[in-house]
């Protein structure tokens, strides 16, 4: 009888733990809790990229669809006389979308150049 009681208690504890973990995961998914804060850094490149470099040509529509990228590029263009970096905060979901769309998470030597309105940019992601 004691063994049945102990097994029943363990079963209830496991059931409650499973419900708590599932509820936490669901709330995190819905509310967008998605890891450490991140920032997109866009660096304006003064010269055209090498001939064998991968270049992604951005359109106005791309920037409308990706406001983080739009913000970082506009930030990088504030002072056209200086090579500067534009920084824009982003969520984990925005980060995943940018990886899928433009490959911004590639290794340093494999990162594609982004081209918009005749200017070239390189990107990287900062974790805070």
PDB file of C-alpha atoms in Angstrom:
ATOM      1  CA  UNK A   1       0.000   0.000   0.000  1.00  0.00           C
ATOM      2  CA  UNK A   2       2.841   2.365   0.830  1.00  0.00           C
ATOM      3  CA  UNK A   3       4.513   1.658  -2.522  1.00  0.00           C
ATOM      4  CA  UNK A   4       1.323   2.529  -4.414  1.00  0.00           C
ATOM      5  CA  UNK A   5       1.039   5.794  -2.487  1.00  0.00           C
ATOM      6  CA  UNK A   6       4.654   6.742  -3.233  1.00  0.00           C
ATOM      7  CA  UNK A   7       4.249   5.915  -6.946  1.00  0.00           C
ATOM      8  CA  UNK A   8       1.012   7.921  -7.073  1.00  0.00           C
ATOM      9  CA  UNK A   9       2.755  10.893  -5.428  1.00  0.00           C
ATOM     10  CA  UNK A  10       5.654  10.710  -7.915  1.00  0.00           C
ATOM     11  CA  UNK A  11       3.175  10.525 -10.802  1.00  0.00           C
ATOM     12  CA  UNK A  12       1.323  13.617  -9.581  1.00  0.00           C
ATOM     13  CA  UNK A  13       4.590  15.543  -9.164  1.00  0.00           C
ATOM     14  CA  UNK A  14       5.668  14.609 -12.712  1.00  0.00           C
ATOM     15  CA  UNK A  15       2.273  15.604 -14.093  1.00  0.00           C
ATOM     16  CA  UNK A  16       2.374  18.989 -12.366  1.00  0.00           C
ATOM     17  CA  UNK A  17       5.965  19.602 -13.543  1.00  0.00           C
ATOM     18  CA  UNK A  18       4.975  18.755 -17.123  1.00  0.00           C
ATOM     19  CA  UNK A  19       2.018  21.148 -17.008  1.00  0.00           C
ATOM     20  CA  UNK A  20       4.200  23.948 -15.572  1.00  0.00           C
ATOM     21  CA  UNK A  21       6.889  23.496 -18.235  1.00  0.00           C
ATOM     22  CA  UNK A  22       4.309  23.374 -21.041  1.00  0.00           C
ATOM     23  CA  UNK A  23       2.543  26.487 -19.719  1.00  0.00           C
ATOM     24  CA  UNK A  24       5.846  28.377 -19.410  1.00  0.00           C
ATOM     25  CA  UNK A  25       6.848  27.444 -22.951  1.00  0.00           C
ATOM     26  CA  UNK A  26       3.454  28.538 -24.294  1.00  0.00           C
ATOM     27  CA  UNK A  27       3.594  31.897 -22.483  1.00  0.00           C
ATOM     28  CA  UNK A  28       7.163  32.479 -23.713  1.00  0.00           C
ATOM     29  CA  UNK A  29       6.101  31.691 -27.276  1.00  0.00           C
ATOM     30  CA  UNK A  30       3.089  34.002 -27.156  1.00  0.00           C
ATOM     31  CA  UNK A  31       4.752  36.940 -25.404  1.00  0.00           C
ATOM     32  CA  UNK A  32       7.926  36.820 -27.462  1.00  0.00           C
ATOM     33  CA  UNK A  33      10.421  36.100 -24.725  1.00  0.00           C
ATOM     34  CA  UNK A  34      13.188  35.102 -27.041  1.00  0.00           C
ATOM     35  CA  UNK A  35      16.576  35.084 -25.402  1.00  0.00           C
ATOM     36  CA  UNK A  36      19.113  37.782 -24.751  1.00  0.00           C
ATOM     37  CA  UNK A  37      18.632  41.235 -26.244  1.00  0.00           C
ATOM     38  CA  UNK A  38      20.316  41.588 -29.598  1.00  0.00           C
ATOM     39  CA  UNK A  39      21.335  44.426 -31.868  1.00  0.00           C
ATOM     40  CA  UNK A  40      21.954  44.532 -35.585  1.00  0.00           C
ATOM     41  CA  UNK A  41      25.095  46.439 -36.550  1.00  0.00           C
ATOM     42  CA  UNK A  42      25.345  47.644 -40.142  1.00  0.00           C
ATOM     43  CA  UNK A  43      28.702  49.016 -41.263  1.00  0.00           C
ATOM     44  CA  UNK A  44      28.913  51.100 -44.392  1.00  0.00           C
ATOM     45  CA  UNK A  45      31.724  49.907 -46.672  1.00  0.00           C
ATOM     46  CA  UNK A  46      33.544  52.715 -48.499  1.00  0.00           C
ATOM     47  CA  UNK A  47      34.501  50.673 -51.568  1.00  0.00           C
ATOM     48  CA  UNK A  48      32.705  48.169 -53.756  1.00  0.00           C
ATOM     49  CA  UNK A  49      33.046  44.585 -52.534  1.00  0.00           C
ATOM     50  CA  UNK A  50      35.502  42.165 -54.148  1.00  0.00           C
ATOM     51  CA  UNK A  51      34.364  40.531 -57.403  1.00  0.00           C
ATOM     52  CA  UNK A  52      33.776  37.115 -55.837  1.00  0.00           C
ATOM     53  CA  UNK A  53      31.798  38.481 -52.871  1.00  0.00           C
ATOM     54  CA  UNK A  54      28.139  37.694 -52.419  1.00  0.00           C
ATOM     55  CA  UNK A  55      26.017  40.843 -52.793  1.00  0.00           C
ATOM     56  CA  UNK A  56      22.341  41.122 -51.919  1.00  0.00           C
ATOM     57  CA  UNK A  57      20.627  44.094 -53.571  1.00  0.00           C
ATOM     58  CA  UNK A  58      18.014  45.578 -51.248  1.00  0.00           C
ATOM     59  CA  UNK A  59      14.887  47.327 -52.414  1.00  0.00           C
ATOM     60  CA  UNK A  60      12.609  49.794 -50.673  1.00  0.00           C
ATOM     61  CA  UNK A  61      10.201  46.894 -50.166  1.00  0.00           C
ATOM     62  CA  UNK A  62      12.906  44.909 -48.338  1.00  0.00           C
ATOM     63  CA  UNK A  63      13.439  47.784 -45.944  1.00  0.00           C
ATOM     64  CA  UNK A  64       9.691  48.146 -45.380  1.00  0.00           C
ATOM     65  CA  UNK A  65       9.465  44.437 -44.551  1.00  0.00           C
ATOM     66  CA  UNK A  66      12.499  44.560 -42.227  1.00  0.00           C
ATOM     67  CA  UNK A  67      12.295  47.738 -40.120  1.00  0.00           C
ATOM     68  CA  UNK A  68      15.349  46.729 -38.061  1.00  0.00           C
ATOM     69  CA  UNK A  69      17.481  46.651 -41.196  1.00  0.00           C
ATOM     70  CA  UNK A  70      15.958  49.937 -42.363  1.00  0.00           C
ATOM     71  CA  UNK A  71      16.748  51.596 -39.027  1.00  0.00           C
ATOM     72  CA  UNK A  72      20.349  50.344 -38.945  1.00  0.00           C
ATOM     73  CA  UNK A  73      21.035  51.423 -42.550  1.00  0.00           C
ATOM     74  CA  UNK A  74      19.566  54.875 -41.962  1.00  0.00           C
ATOM     75  CA  UNK A  75      21.652  55.159 -38.778  1.00  0.00           C
ATOM     76  CA  UNK A  76      24.795  54.218 -40.737  1.00  0.00           C
ATOM     77  CA  UNK A  77      24.020  56.937 -43.303  1.00  0.00           C
ATOM     78  CA  UNK A  78      23.593  59.839 -40.866  1.00  0.00           C
ATOM     79  CA  UNK A  79      27.052  61.241 -41.535  1.00  0.00           C
ATOM     80  CA  UNK A  80      28.020  60.421 -45.135  1.00  0.00           C
ATOM     81  CA  UNK A  81      31.596  61.739 -44.691  1.00  0.00           C
ATOM     82  CA  UNK A  82      32.536  59.180 -42.036  1.00  0.00           C
ATOM     83  CA  UNK A  83      32.554  55.403 -42.198  1.00  0.00           C
ATOM     84  CA  UNK A  84      30.252  54.581 -39.307  1.00  0.00           C
ATOM     85  CA  UNK A  85      28.142  51.750 -38.068  1.00  0.00           C
ATOM     86  CA  UNK A  86      24.413  51.862 -37.632  1.00  0.00           C
ATOM     87  CA  UNK A  87      22.944  49.966 -34.704  1.00  0.00           C
ATOM     88  CA  UNK A  88      19.340  48.856 -34.219  1.00  0.00           C
ATOM     89  CA  UNK A  89      17.915  46.695 -31.405  1.00  0.00           C
ATOM     90  CA  UNK A  90      16.050  43.589 -32.522  1.00  0.00           C
ATOM     91  CA  UNK A  91      14.158  40.652 -31.108  1.00  0.00           C
ATOM     92  CA  UNK A  92      15.070  37.023 -31.592  1.00  0.00           C
ATOM     93  CA  UNK A  93      12.288  36.590 -34.127  1.00  0.00           C
ATOM     94  CA  UNK A  94      13.550  39.533 -36.194  1.00  0.00           C
ATOM     95  CA  UNK A  95      17.029  38.016 -35.995  1.00  0.00           C
ATOM     96  CA  UNK A  96      15.789  34.678 -37.348  1.00  0.00           C
ATOM     97  CA  UNK A  97      13.919  36.399 -40.185  1.00  0.00           C
ATOM     98  CA  UNK A  98      17.032  38.375 -41.171  1.00  0.00           C
ATOM     99  CA  UNK A  99      19.134  35.209 -41.139  1.00  0.00           C
ATOM    100  CA  UNK A 100      16.636  33.484 -43.401  1.00  0.00           C
ATOM    101  CA  UNK A 101      16.252  36.464 -45.740  1.00  0.00           C
ATOM    102  CA  UNK A 102      19.785  37.825 -45.999  1.00  0.00           C
ATOM    103  CA  UNK A 103      22.216  35.427 -44.303  1.00  0.00           C
ATOM    104  CA  UNK A 104      23.430  38.010 -41.799  1.00  0.00           C
ATOM    105  CA  UNK A 105      24.609  35.370 -39.340  1.00  0.00           C
ATOM    106  CA  UNK A 106      27.277  33.904 -41.602  1.00  0.00           C
ATOM    107  CA  UNK A 107      30.891  33.656 -40.515  1.00  0.00           C
ATOM    108  CA  UNK A 108      32.985  36.785 -40.954  1.00  0.00           C
ATOM    109  CA  UNK A 109      34.498  35.673 -44.272  1.00  0.00           C
ATOM    110  CA  UNK A 110      31.170  34.395 -45.675  1.00  0.00           C
ATOM    111  CA  UNK A 111      28.906  37.330 -44.832  1.00  0.00           C
ATOM    112  CA  UNK A 112      27.129  38.749 -47.843  1.00  0.00           C
ATOM    113  CA  UNK A 113      27.397  42.423 -48.654  1.00  0.00           C
ATOM    114  CA  UNK A 114      24.126  44.317 -48.713  1.00  0.00           C
ATOM    115  CA  UNK A 115      23.682  46.978 -51.356  1.00  0.00           C
ATOM    116  CA  UNK A 116      21.078  49.704 -51.099  1.00  0.00           C
ATOM    117  CA  UNK A 117      20.878  52.857 -53.183  1.00  0.00           C
ATOM    118  CA  UNK A 118      24.448  52.454 -54.481  1.00  0.00           C
ATOM    119  CA  UNK A 119      26.061  51.974 -51.062  1.00  0.00           C
ATOM    120  CA  UNK A 120      27.444  48.718 -49.663  1.00  0.00           C
ATOM    121  CA  UNK A 121      27.077  47.429 -46.113  1.00  0.00           C
ATOM    122  CA  UNK A 122      28.263  44.562 -43.936  1.00  0.00           C
ATOM    123  CA  UNK A 123      26.244  43.284 -40.992  1.00  0.00           C
ATOM    124  CA  UNK A 124      26.872  41.578 -37.693  1.00  0.00           C
ATOM    125  CA  UNK A 125      24.812  40.786 -34.633  1.00  0.00           C
ATOM    126  CA  UNK A 126      25.647  41.806 -31.083  1.00  0.00           C
ATOM    127  CA  UNK A 127      24.324  39.986 -28.048  1.00  0.00           C
ATOM    128  CA  UNK A 128      23.962  42.148 -24.942  1.00  0.00           C
TER     129      UNK A 128
END
